[in-house]
Amino acid sequence: MPSVASDYVYLDYAATAPLCEEAAAAMAPYQVPGRANLAVGGNANSLHAPGRAAFAALEDARKSLARDLGARRPDEIVFTSGATEADDAAVLGLAQAAAAARRRSGAGDFTPHVITTAVEHDAVLAPAKRLEAQGFRVTRLAPNRQGFIEVRALEAALDESTVLVSVQAANSEVGSIQPIAELARATHAAGALFHTDAVQALGKAPVNLQELDVDAASFSAHKVGGPKGVGALYLRSRIPFEAYAIGGGQESGRRSGTQNVAGVAGFVAAAHAAVEAQELEAARLRALRDKLYAALSATDGVEATVDVEPGSADFLPNIVHVLVSGLESETLILRFDMQGFGVSGGSACSSHSLEPSHVLRSLGIDADRAHGALRISMGRYTTEADIDAFIEATAKSLAWN
């Protein structure tokens, strides 16, 4: 197995966070082999004792996550294989069900309308494109230069045929935090449903589903120090929803498939730790973010992609995004990697693409500048010494011939 040096400085938390101690401890009982595993390792849908034990653990986890997210009821939490599945299920399942409900209520033969944004993750943009192929009309709102979706832009796009609006809570590249409560309020006033991809926001910014007043929200375990391959979809009670994953009827028929109880346990433990520490941790990371932005902005050939004022809570506290002139992202990433620093050029889901980021294009950044994008994202195990070392490494990386 390839190894990574113990002193390697990982600064790509927006792609994935290292497994946290709480998640590892919560999953440990599920990792024992053989007969000992029966205490917790049964199928949560079986009626025998091991199955009932697994079901009890699953439901305890559901209650815990519902409390931490501010959901009204535990059964509003649907466990999934990750945020991509949760986003797909939300966009397709809500839009199709809402359109069908409108038709049944007398709307007749109308063209349902979905609104999203040009800066969404591909996990939202791809299902929106599929809806378009199915005859839906899709509007993709452009952000302003700082990456924010303005409420007035959404209000102008809403019409009587709109069935769903999907806007991310926070952007994974430049870190802009959207005014979700205001956007949801405008959406509901127009009679449509509202979904948010809250993957990057959880643990970095306050997330209370009742206060945000959203109808659906997507979450991922590995972004908060939980295991990969686990996520959750919040579905407000009694909203129209057409199941995306069908089969055995698990998760009250909203997501079929045997639940990953061990993964759920790790996810919920990590989420609880992140939510409990959110306020203090955000303040700590914000100070590191501001220090790094100041140092990089003072470096020749480097400019901040968006204007983040020191102390600003309008952007995620853990993301720094800059544009480097004369060098491409891939070159920069490899140069930093050779010095023992892990960074990225943007979303990990599109890291192998040679095309400039769709997020940066939406901000009006031309292709040449966008090719020099560099994202540094921090987290729980990032120290000030790590940031100081990275600042020193930057000069070497940019001076390399």
mmCIF file of C-alpha atoms in Angstrom:
data_model
loop_
_atom_site.group_PDB
_atom_site.id
_atom_site.type_symbol
_atom_site.label_atom_id
_atom_site.label_comp_id
_atom_site.label_asym_id
_atom_site.label_seq_id
_atom_site.Cartn_x
_atom_site.Cartn_y
_atom_site.Cartn_z
ATOM 1 C CA MET A 1 0.000 0.000 0.000
ATOM 2 C CA PRO A 2 1.411 3.432 -0.940
ATOM 3 C CA SER A 3 2.294 5.494 2.116
ATOM 4 C CA VAL A 4 2.115 9.195 2.952
ATOM 5 C CA ALA A 5 4.770 10.820 5.121
ATOM 6 C CA SER A 6 3.686 11.391 8.709
ATOM 7 C CA ASP A 7 4.559 15.094 8.464
ATOM 8 C CA TYR A 8 2.507 15.616 5.283
ATOM 9 C CA VAL A 9 0.284 18.720 5.612
ATOM 10 C CA TYR A 10 -3.191 17.999 4.296
ATOM 11 C CA LEU A 11 -5.061 21.107 3.106
ATOM 12 C CA ASP A 12 -7.863 19.610 1.025
ATOM 13 C CA TYR A 13 -10.646 19.237 3.594
ATOM 14 C CA ALA A 14 -13.296 20.448 1.145
ATOM 15 C CA ALA A 15 -12.623 17.272 -0.843
ATOM 16 C CA THR A 16 -12.684 15.001 2.200
ATOM 17 C CA ALA A 17 -11.812 15.273 5.871
ATOM 18 C CA PRO A 18 -9.647 12.715 7.686
ATOM 19 C CA LEU A 19 -11.619 10.240 9.763
ATOM 20 C CA CYS A 20 -12.134 11.743 13.212
ATOM 21 C CA GLU A 21 -11.671 9.970 16.532
ATOM 22 C CA GLU A 22 -15.385 10.067 17.342
ATOM 23 C CA ALA A 23 -16.324 8.328 14.094
ATOM 24 C CA ALA A 24 -13.631 5.682 14.499
ATOM 25 C CA ALA A 25 -14.786 4.924 18.046
ATOM 26 C CA ALA A 26 -18.445 4.710 17.009
ATOM 27 C CA MET A 27 -17.636 2.259 14.211
ATOM 28 C CA ALA A 28 -15.204 0.099 16.201
ATOM 29 C CA PRO A 29 -17.872 -2.252 17.659
ATOM 30 C CA TYR A 30 -19.022 -3.071 14.125
ATOM 31 C CA GLN A 31 -15.558 -4.139 12.964
ATOM 32 C CA VAL A 32 -15.199 -7.243 15.136
ATOM 33 C CA PRO A 33 -15.346 -10.491 13.103
ATOM 34 C CA GLY A 34 -17.388 -13.659 13.471
ATOM 35 C CA ARG A 35 -19.970 -14.344 16.160
ATOM 36 C CA ALA A 36 -18.997 -11.276 18.176
ATOM 37 C CA ASN A 37 -20.261 -9.132 15.303
ATOM 38 C CA LEU A 38 -23.824 -10.362 15.848
ATOM 39 C CA ALA A 39 -24.228 -7.972 18.774
ATOM 40 C CA VAL A 40 -24.485 -5.040 16.348
ATOM 41 C CA GLY A 41 -23.797 -6.359 12.866
ATOM 42 C CA GLY A 42 -27.186 -7.729 11.832
ATOM 43 C CA ASN A 43 -29.401 -6.564 8.980
ATOM 44 C CA ALA A 44 -31.492 -3.731 10.417
ATOM 45 C CA ASN A 45 -34.536 -5.044 8.546
ATOM 46 C CA SER A 46 -34.479 -8.562 10.049
ATOM 47 C CA LEU A 47 -36.802 -9.595 12.866
ATOM 48 C CA HIS A 48 -34.373 -11.703 14.896
ATOM 49 C CA ALA A 49 -32.277 -10.400 17.796
ATOM 50 C CA PRO A 50 -29.211 -9.306 15.750
ATOM 51 C CA GLY A 51 -31.542 -7.512 13.325
ATOM 52 C CA ARG A 52 -33.418 -5.772 16.122
ATOM 53 C CA ALA A 53 -30.123 -4.655 17.675
ATOM 54 C CA ALA A 54 -28.998 -3.179 14.369
ATOM 55 C CA PHE A 55 -32.386 -1.491 13.893
ATOM 56 C CA ALA A 56 -32.219 0.036 17.378
ATOM 57 C CA ALA A 57 -28.736 1.420 16.660
ATOM 58 C CA LEU A 58 -29.933 2.827 13.328
ATOM 59 C CA GLU A 59 -32.911 4.574 14.887
ATOM 60 C CA ASP A 60 -30.822 5.987 17.741
ATOM 61 C CA ALA A 61 -28.494 7.429 15.104
ATOM 62 C CA ARG A 62 -31.437 8.881 13.200
ATOM 63 C CA LYS A 63 -32.700 10.632 16.353
ATOM 64 C CA SER A 64 -29.242 12.029 17.093
ATOM 65 C CA LEU A 65 -28.750 13.423 13.600
ATOM 66 C CA ALA A 66 -32.253 14.897 13.538
ATOM 67 C CA ARG A 67 -31.469 16.787 16.775
ATOM 68 C CA ASP A 68 -28.125 18.055 15.481
ATOM 69 C CA LEU A 69 -29.634 19.250 12.189
ATOM 70 C CA GLY A 70 -32.701 20.828 13.753
ATOM 71 C CA ALA A 71 -35.184 18.536 12.011
ATOM 72 C CA ARG A 72 -38.673 18.337 13.481
ATOM 73 C CA ARG A 73 -38.887 14.529 13.496
ATOM 74 C CA PRO A 74 -36.342 11.679 13.253
ATOM 75 C CA ASP A 75 -38.271 10.102 10.376
ATOM 76 C CA GLU A 76 -37.450 13.166 8.264
ATOM 77 C CA ILE A 77 -33.871 11.811 8.015
ATOM 78 C CA VAL A 78 -33.210 9.325 5.207
ATOM 79 C CA PHE A 79 -29.801 7.635 5.184
ATOM 80 C CA THR A 80 -28.135 7.334 1.768
ATOM 81 C CA SER A 81 -24.845 6.237 0.241
ATOM 82 C CA GLY A 82 -23.626 9.822 0.202
ATOM 83 C CA ALA A 83 -24.466 13.358 -0.856
ATOM 84 C CA THR A 84 -24.473 12.587 -4.570
ATOM 85 C CA GLU A 85 -27.291 10.100 -4.088
ATOM 86 C CA ALA A 86 -29.059 12.512 -1.751
ATOM 87 C CA ASP A 87 -28.833 15.328 -4.313
ATOM 88 C CA ASP A 88 -29.979 13.090 -7.164
ATOM 89 C CA ALA A 89 -32.890 11.796 -5.092
ATOM 90 C CA ALA A 90 -33.923 15.286 -3.993
ATOM 91 C CA VAL A 91 -33.795 16.982 -7.387
ATOM 92 C CA LEU A 92 -35.406 14.142 -9.341
ATOM 93 C CA GLY A 93 -37.736 12.856 -6.627
ATOM 94 C CA LEU A 94 -39.089 16.231 -5.514
ATOM 95 C CA ALA A 95 -39.446 17.747 -8.984
ATOM 96 C CA GLN A 96 -41.195 14.744 -10.489
ATOM 97 C CA ALA A 97 -43.522 14.247 -7.516
ATOM 98 C CA ALA A 98 -44.367 17.954 -7.249
ATOM 99 C CA ALA A 99 -45.112 18.149 -10.966
ATOM 100 C CA ALA A 100 -47.383 15.103 -10.732
ATOM 101 C CA ALA A 101 -49.181 16.610 -7.730
ATOM 102 C CA ARG A 102 -49.764 19.854 -9.621
ATOM 103 C CA ARG A 103 -51.274 17.952 -12.528
ATOM 104 C CA ARG A 104 -53.564 15.974 -10.222
ATOM 105 C CA SER A 105 -54.745 19.169 -8.573
ATOM 106 C CA GLY A 106 -55.993 20.530 -11.886
ATOM 107 C CA ALA A 107 -52.940 22.186 -13.440
ATOM 108 C CA GLY A 108 -53.450 20.003 -16.482
ATOM 109 C CA ASP A 109 -50.799 19.745 -19.156
ATOM 110 C CA PHE A 110 -48.207 22.275 -18.026
ATOM 111 C CA THR A 111 -44.427 22.424 -18.374
ATOM 112 C CA PRO A 112 -42.948 22.119 -14.873
ATOM 113 C CA HIS A 113 -40.151 24.544 -14.047
ATOM 114 C CA VAL A 114 -37.054 23.898 -11.909
ATOM 115 C CA ILE A 115 -34.631 26.599 -10.786
ATOM 116 C CA THR A 116 -31.059 25.953 -9.692
ATOM 117 C CA THR A 117 -27.790 27.882 -9.988
ATOM 118 C CA ALA A 118 -24.778 27.880 -12.260
ATOM 119 C CA VAL A 119 -22.444 27.262 -9.294
ATOM 120 C CA GLU A 120 -24.009 24.058 -7.982
ATOM 121 C CA HIS A 121 -22.113 20.809 -7.558
ATOM 122 C CA ASP A 122 -22.450 18.422 -10.499
ATOM 123 C CA ALA A 123 -24.584 16.202 -8.245
ATOM 124 C CA VAL A 124 -27.316 18.838 -8.635
ATOM 125 C CA LEU A 125 -26.543 20.041 -12.159
ATOM 126 C CA ALA A 126 -26.599 16.522 -13.645
ATOM 127 C CA PRO A 127 -30.092 15.555 -12.407
ATOM 128 C CA ALA A 128 -31.338 19.011 -13.439
ATOM 129 C CA LYS A 129 -30.081 18.265 -16.927
ATOM 130 C CA ARG A 130 -31.899 14.915 -16.850
ATOM 131 C CA LEU A 131 -35.122 16.687 -15.894
ATOM 132 C CA GLU A 132 -34.602 18.997 -18.851
ATOM 133 C CA ALA A 133 -34.370 15.959 -21.130
ATOM 134 C CA GLN A 134 -37.660 14.755 -19.635
ATOM 135 C CA GLY A 135 -39.426 17.966 -20.649
ATOM 136 C CA PHE A 136 -38.913 20.155 -17.580
ATOM 137 C CA ARG A 137 -37.884 23.754 -18.056
ATOM 138 C CA VAL A 138 -34.698 24.497 -16.095
ATOM 139 C CA THR A 139 -33.368 27.933 -15.132
ATOM 140 C CA ARG A 140 -29.788 28.224 -13.881
ATOM 141 C CA LEU A 141 -29.288 31.425 -11.939
ATOM 142 C CA ALA A 142 -25.979 33.226 -12.295
ATOM 143 C CA PRO A 143 -24.209 34.400 -9.119
ATOM 144 C CA ASN A 144 -22.832 37.859 -8.607
ATOM 145 C CA ARG A 145 -19.073 38.355 -8.817
ATOM 146 C CA GLN A 146 -18.596 37.174 -5.217
ATOM 147 C CA GLY A 147 -20.466 33.933 -5.790
ATOM 148 C CA PHE A 148 -23.786 34.851 -4.149
ATOM 149 C CA ILE A 149 -27.263 34.171 -5.503
ATOM 150 C CA GLU A 150 -29.346 37.290 -4.980
ATOM 151 C CA VAL A 151 -32.902 36.890 -3.722
ATOM 152 C CA ARG A 152 -34.205 39.342 -6.318
ATOM 153 C CA ALA A 153 -32.736 37.186 -9.086
ATOM 154 C CA LEU A 154 -34.613 34.165 -7.771
ATOM 155 C CA GLU A 155 -37.842 36.162 -7.388
ATOM 156 C CA ALA A 156 -37.556 37.289 -11.009
ATOM 157 C CA ALA A 157 -37.142 33.682 -12.191
ATOM 158 C CA LEU A 158 -40.006 32.179 -10.166
ATOM 159 C CA ASP A 159 -43.337 31.721 -11.917
ATOM 160 C CA GLU A 160 -46.567 29.771 -11.466
ATOM 161 C CA SER A 161 -45.076 26.663 -13.095
ATOM 162 C CA THR A 162 -42.048 26.461 -10.752
ATOM 163 C CA VAL A 163 -42.124 23.241 -8.735
ATOM 164 C CA LEU A 164 -38.614 23.137 -7.225
ATOM 165 C CA VAL A 165 -35.701 25.408 -6.404
ATOM 166 C CA SER A 166 -32.293 23.939 -5.460
ATOM 167 C CA VAL A 167 -29.549 26.225 -4.148
ATOM 168 C CA GLN A 168 -26.414 25.060 -2.328
ATOM 169 C CA ALA A 169 -25.865 26.305 1.206
ATOM 170 C CA ALA A 170 -22.170 27.020 0.629
ATOM 171 C CA ASN A 171 -19.882 26.775 -2.378
ATOM 172 C CA SER A 172 -17.099 24.198 -2.256
ATOM 173 C CA GLU A 173 -14.668 26.261 -4.332
ATOM 174 C CA VAL A 174 -14.851 29.918 -3.312
ATOM 175 C CA GLY A 175 -16.774 29.390 -0.054
ATOM 176 C CA SER A 176 -19.684 31.803 -0.515
ATOM 177 C CA ILE A 177 -22.527 31.072 1.928
ATOM 178 C CA GLN A 178 -25.929 31.591 0.365
ATOM 179 C CA PRO A 179 -28.897 33.337 2.081
ATOM 180 C CA ILE A 180 -30.835 30.075 2.232
ATOM 181 C CA ALA A 181 -33.616 31.198 4.595
ATOM 182 C CA GLU A 182 -34.434 34.199 2.386
ATOM 183 C CA LEU A 183 -34.283 32.137 -0.800
ATOM 184 C CA ALA A 184 -36.525 29.471 0.730
ATOM 185 C CA ARG A 185 -39.011 32.121 1.844
ATOM 186 C CA ALA A 186 -39.265 33.525 -1.687
ATOM 187 C CA THR A 187 -39.644 30.020 -3.092
ATOM 188 C CA HIS A 188 -42.467 29.083 -0.732
ATOM 189 C CA ALA A 189 -44.259 32.355 -1.477
ATOM 190 C CA ALA A 190 -44.390 31.195 -5.104
ATOM 191 C CA GLY A 191 -45.777 27.798 -4.097
ATOM 192 C CA ALA A 192 -42.647 25.745 -4.898
ATOM 193 C CA LEU A 193 -40.429 23.390 -2.907
ATOM 194 C CA PHE A 194 -36.891 24.267 -1.823
ATOM 195 C CA HIS A 195 -33.852 21.956 -1.590
ATOM 196 C CA THR A 196 -30.332 22.815 -0.478
ATOM 197 C CA ASP A 197 -27.098 20.906 -0.855
ATOM 198 C CA ALA A 198 -25.706 21.583 2.630
ATOM 199 C CA VAL A 199 -22.642 19.360 2.343
ATOM 200 C CA GLN A 200 -19.985 22.040 2.753
ATOM 201 C CA ALA A 201 -21.913 24.050 5.336
ATOM 202 C CA LEU A 202 -22.355 21.346 7.983
ATOM 203 C CA GLY A 203 -19.881 21.861 10.801
ATOM 204 C CA LYS A 204 -18.559 25.099 9.253
ATOM 205 C CA ALA A 205 -21.649 27.317 9.463
ATOM 206 C CA PRO A 206 -24.864 27.117 11.501
ATOM 207 C CA VAL A 207 -27.312 24.603 9.995
ATOM 208 C CA ASN A 208 -30.772 24.431 11.562
ATOM 209 C CA LEU A 209 -33.309 22.978 9.160
ATOM 210 C CA GLN A 210 -36.331 24.462 10.904
ATOM 211 C CA GLU A 211 -34.813 27.936 10.947
ATOM 212 C CA LEU A 212 -33.751 27.660 7.307
ATOM 213 C CA ASP A 213 -37.274 26.409 6.496
ATOM 214 C CA VAL A 214 -36.134 24.169 3.636
ATOM 215 C CA ASP A 215 -38.109 21.203 2.344
ATOM 216 C CA ALA A 216 -35.073 19.018 1.667
ATOM 217 C CA ALA A 217 -31.326 19.072 2.352
ATOM 218 C CA SER A 218 -28.375 16.848 1.481
ATOM 219 C CA PHE A 219 -25.435 15.895 3.700
ATOM 220 C CA SER A 220 -22.257 13.833 3.448
ATOM 221 C CA ALA A 221 -20.361 11.974 6.173
ATOM 222 C CA HIS A 222 -16.834 12.248 4.851
ATOM 223 C CA LYS A 223 -16.893 16.048 4.699
ATOM 224 C CA VAL A 224 -17.173 16.207 8.501
ATOM 225 C CA GLY A 225 -14.728 13.446 9.419
ATOM 226 C CA GLY A 226 -17.056 10.496 8.997
ATOM 227 C CA PRO A 227 -16.586 7.502 6.672
ATOM 228 C CA LYS A 228 -16.985 7.668 2.909
ATOM 229 C CA GLY A 229 -20.031 6.106 1.300
ATOM 230 C CA VAL A 230 -22.611 7.443 3.780
ATOM 231 C CA GLY A 231 -24.858 10.477 3.678
ATOM 232 C CA ALA A 232 -28.317 11.699 4.497
ATOM 233 C CA LEU A 233 -31.281 13.362 2.856
ATOM 234 C CA TYR A 234 -33.601 15.464 4.962
ATOM 235 C CA LEU A 235 -37.183 15.379 3.682
ATOM 236 C CA ARG A 236 -39.723 17.559 5.442
ATOM 237 C CA SER A 237 -42.773 15.562 6.530
ATOM 238 C CA ARG A 238 -45.588 15.219 4.024
ATOM 239 C CA ILE A 239 -43.871 16.826 1.051
ATOM 240 C CA PRO A 240 -44.331 15.077 -2.319
ATOM 241 C CA PHE A 241 -41.425 12.776 -3.093
ATOM 242 C CA GLU A 242 -40.881 10.021 -5.641
ATOM 243 C CA ALA A 243 -38.270 7.493 -4.472
ATOM 244 C CA TYR A 244 -35.084 7.452 -6.527
ATOM 245 C CA ALA A 245 -33.695 4.115 -5.248
ATOM 246 C CA ILE A 246 -36.451 1.499 -5.286
ATOM 247 C CA GLY A 247 -36.478 -2.134 -4.287
ATOM 248 C CA GLY A 248 -36.914 -3.488 -0.770
ATOM 249 C CA GLY A 249 -38.629 -0.435 0.653
ATOM 250 C CA GLN A 250 -36.113 0.416 3.360
ATOM 251 C CA GLU A 251 -36.030 3.902 4.916
ATOM 252 C CA SER A 252 -39.851 3.966 4.887
ATOM 253 C CA GLY A 253 -39.863 3.371 1.157
ATOM 254 C CA ARG A 254 -37.849 6.503 0.399
ATOM 255 C CA ARG A 255 -34.477 4.809 -0.177
ATOM 256 C CA SER A 256 -34.295 1.077 -0.770
ATOM 257 C CA GLY A 257 -31.186 -0.915 0.064
ATOM 258 C CA THR A 258 -29.759 -2.499 3.200
ATOM 259 C CA GLN A 259 -28.587 0.289 5.480
ATOM 260 C CA ASN A 260 -24.908 0.673 6.320
ATOM 261 C CA VAL A 261 -25.400 0.798 10.096
ATOM 262 C CA ALA A 262 -21.682 0.960 10.883
ATOM 263 C CA GLY A 263 -21.198 3.829 8.448
ATOM 264 C CA VAL A 264 -24.249 5.621 9.798
ATOM 265 C CA ALA A 265 -22.863 5.319 13.337
ATOM 266 C CA GLY A 266 -19.601 6.911 12.218
ATOM 267 C CA PHE A 267 -21.403 9.639 10.278
ATOM 268 C CA VAL A 268 -23.654 10.600 13.158
ATOM 269 C CA ALA A 269 -20.771 10.651 15.666
ATOM 270 C CA ALA A 270 -18.698 12.861 13.358
ATOM 271 C CA ALA A 271 -21.627 15.181 12.657
ATOM 272 C CA HIS A 272 -22.392 15.540 16.371
ATOM 273 C CA ALA A 273 -18.772 16.417 17.132
ATOM 274 C CA ALA A 274 -18.667 18.924 14.274
ATOM 275 C CA VAL A 275 -21.925 20.616 15.250
ATOM 276 C CA GLU A 276 -20.941 20.852 18.918
ATOM 277 C CA ALA A 277 -17.599 22.457 18.053
ATOM 278 C CA GLN A 278 -18.855 24.529 15.128
ATOM 279 C CA GLU A 279 -18.828 27.995 16.670
ATOM 280 C CA LEU A 280 -15.372 27.781 18.253
ATOM 281 C CA GLU A 281 -13.880 25.845 15.363
ATOM 282 C CA ALA A 282 -15.237 28.312 12.812
ATOM 283 C CA ALA A 283 -13.610 31.182 14.694
ATOM 284 C CA ARG A 284 -10.277 29.328 14.800
ATOM 285 C CA LEU A 285 -10.381 28.457 11.101
ATOM 286 C CA ARG A 286 -11.511 31.953 10.151
ATOM 287 C CA ALA A 287 -8.360 33.375 11.712
ATOM 288 C CA LEU A 288 -6.218 30.937 9.719
ATOM 289 C CA ARG A 289 -8.179 31.727 6.554
ATOM 290 C CA ASP A 290 -7.647 35.460 6.975
ATOM 291 C CA LYS A 291 -3.938 35.014 7.673
ATOM 292 C CA LEU A 292 -3.493 32.897 4.566
ATOM 293 C CA TYR A 293 -5.487 35.242 2.342
ATOM 294 C CA ALA A 294 -3.360 38.170 3.534
ATOM 295 C CA ALA A 295 -0.103 36.342 2.830
ATOM 296 C CA LEU A 296 -1.109 35.007 -0.564
ATOM 297 C CA SER A 297 -2.651 38.297 -1.733
ATOM 298 C CA ALA A 298 0.671 39.999 -0.954
ATOM 299 C CA THR A 299 2.511 37.518 -3.185
ATOM 300 C CA ASP A 300 3.366 38.586 -6.739
ATOM 301 C CA GLY A 301 1.259 36.801 -9.322
ATOM 302 C CA VAL A 302 -1.412 35.686 -6.844
ATOM 303 C CA GLU A 303 -4.859 37.251 -6.413
ATOM 304 C CA ALA A 304 -7.827 36.299 -4.276
ATOM 305 C CA THR A 305 -10.635 34.930 -6.411
ATOM 306 C CA VAL A 306 -13.325 36.637 -4.311
ATOM 307 C CA ASP A 307 -13.137 39.518 -1.868
ATOM 308 C CA VAL A 308 -13.230 38.031 1.620
ATOM 309 C CA GLU A 309 -13.032 40.697 4.291
ATOM 310 C CA PRO A 310 -11.134 39.676 7.451
ATOM 311 C CA GLY A 311 -13.545 38.109 9.896
ATOM 312 C CA SER A 312 -16.288 37.755 7.293
ATOM 313 C CA ALA A 313 -18.968 35.163 8.076
ATOM 314 C CA ASP A 314 -20.365 35.432 4.545
ATOM 315 C CA PHE A 315 -17.787 32.902 3.358
ATOM 316 C CA LEU A 316 -16.848 29.514 4.764
ATOM 317 C CA PRO A 317 -14.163 29.837 7.444
ATOM 318 C CA ASN A 318 -12.011 27.042 6.054
ATOM 319 C CA ILE A 319 -11.614 27.831 2.344
ATOM 320 C CA VAL A 320 -9.050 30.046 0.639
ATOM 321 C CA HIS A 321 -9.272 30.324 -3.146
ATOM 322 C CA VAL A 322 -6.747 32.195 -5.283
ATOM 323 C CA LEU A 323 -5.725 32.590 -8.915
ATOM 324 C CA VAL A 324 -2.061 32.202 -9.819
ATOM 325 C CA SER A 325 -0.849 33.786 -13.046
ATOM 326 C CA GLY A 326 1.506 31.899 -15.349
ATOM 327 C CA LEU A 327 0.981 28.453 -13.793
ATOM 328 C CA GLU A 328 -1.763 25.857 -14.191
ATOM 329 C CA SER A 329 -3.541 24.222 -11.283
ATOM 330 C CA GLU A 330 -2.112 20.771 -12.008
ATOM 331 C CA THR A 331 1.440 22.114 -11.912
ATOM 332 C CA LEU A 332 0.818 23.954 -8.658
ATOM 333 C CA ILE A 333 -0.774 20.926 -7.006
ATOM 334 C CA LEU A 334 2.162 18.698 -7.914
ATOM 335 C CA ARG A 335 4.721 21.269 -6.796
ATOM 336 C CA PHE A 336 3.073 21.608 -3.406
ATOM 337 C CA ASP A 337 2.676 17.839 -3.172
ATOM 338 C CA MET A 338 6.403 17.364 -3.715
ATOM 339 C CA GLN A 339 6.990 19.691 -0.752
ATOM 340 C CA GLY A 340 4.540 17.760 1.427
ATOM 341 C CA PHE A 341 1.342 19.789 1.069
ATOM 342 C CA GLY A 342 -1.990 18.537 -0.257
ATOM 343 C CA VAL A 343 -4.094 21.195 -1.995
ATOM 344 C CA SER A 344 -6.436 21.253 -4.991
ATOM 345 C CA GLY A 345 -7.563 23.346 -7.915
ATOM 346 C CA GLY A 346 -11.257 23.064 -7.046
ATOM 347 C CA SER A 347 -13.892 20.380 -6.646
ATOM 348 C CA ALA A 348 -12.357 16.910 -6.353
ATOM 349 C CA CYS A 349 -15.211 15.514 -8.450
ATOM 350 C CA SER A 350 -13.897 17.380 -11.515
ATOM 351 C CA SER A 351 -10.172 17.298 -10.717
ATOM 352 C CA HIS A 352 -9.334 15.202 -13.794
ATOM 353 C CA SER A 353 -11.044 17.590 -16.187
ATOM 354 C CA LEU A 354 -8.895 19.974 -18.231
ATOM 355 C CA GLU A 355 -11.783 22.427 -18.538
ATOM 356 C CA PRO A 356 -11.849 25.492 -16.287
ATOM 357 C CA SER A 357 -14.193 25.223 -13.307
ATOM 358 C CA HIS A 358 -17.836 25.986 -14.134
ATOM 359 C CA VAL A 359 -17.980 27.893 -10.852
ATOM 360 C CA LEU A 360 -15.191 30.241 -11.885
ATOM 361 C CA ARG A 361 -16.658 30.689 -15.353
ATOM 362 C CA SER A 362 -19.955 31.651 -13.719
ATOM 363 C CA LEU A 363 -18.112 34.338 -11.741
ATOM 364 C CA GLY A 364 -16.923 35.867 -15.008
ATOM 365 C CA ILE A 365 -13.319 34.679 -14.706
ATOM 366 C CA ASP A 366 -11.768 34.001 -18.095
ATOM 367 C CA ALA A 367 -10.316 30.603 -18.983
ATOM 368 C CA ASP A 368 -6.650 31.642 -18.777
ATOM 369 C CA ARG A 369 -6.997 32.934 -15.221
ATOM 370 C CA ALA A 370 -9.263 30.066 -14.175
ATOM 371 C CA HIS A 371 -6.628 27.527 -15.229
ATOM 372 C CA GLY A 372 -4.420 28.880 -12.420
ATOM 373 C CA ALA A 373 -6.962 28.264 -9.657
ATOM 374 C CA LEU A 374 -5.739 27.019 -6.302
ATOM 375 C CA ARG A 375 -7.968 26.000 -3.376
ATOM 376 C CA ILE A 376 -6.592 25.558 0.125
ATOM 377 C CA SER A 377 -9.154 24.111 2.534
ATOM 378 C CA MET A 378 -8.571 23.537 6.225
ATOM 379 C CA GLY A 379 -10.182 21.569 8.999
ATOM 380 C CA ARG A 380 -10.058 20.144 12.467
ATOM 381 C CA TYR A 381 -6.432 18.997 12.364
ATOM 382 C CA THR A 382 -5.010 22.067 10.605
ATOM 383 C CA THR A 383 -2.680 24.103 12.822
ATOM 384 C CA GLU A 384 -1.253 27.585 12.534
ATOM 385 C CA ALA A 385 2.162 25.981 12.061
ATOM 386 C CA ASP A 386 0.751 24.166 9.016
ATOM 387 C CA ILE A 387 -0.363 27.478 7.518
ATOM 388 C CA ASP A 388 2.977 29.139 8.267
ATOM 389 C CA ALA A 389 4.771 26.261 6.549
ATOM 390 C CA PHE A 390 2.456 26.468 3.560
ATOM 391 C CA ILE A 391 3.122 30.190 3.201
ATOM 392 C CA GLU A 392 6.844 29.466 3.111
ATOM 393 C CA ALA A 393 6.321 26.692 0.563
ATOM 394 C CA THR A 394 4.345 29.023 -1.689
ATOM 395 C CA ALA A 395 7.404 31.102 -2.556
ATOM 396 C CA LYS A 396 9.310 27.972 -3.567
ATOM 397 C CA SER A 397 6.402 26.632 -5.612
ATOM 398 C CA LEU A 398 5.996 29.851 -7.573
ATOM 399 C CA ALA A 399 9.737 30.343 -8.113
ATOM 400 C CA TRP A 400 10.321 26.814 -9.474
ATOM 401 C CA ASN A 401 11.539 26.808 -13.073
#
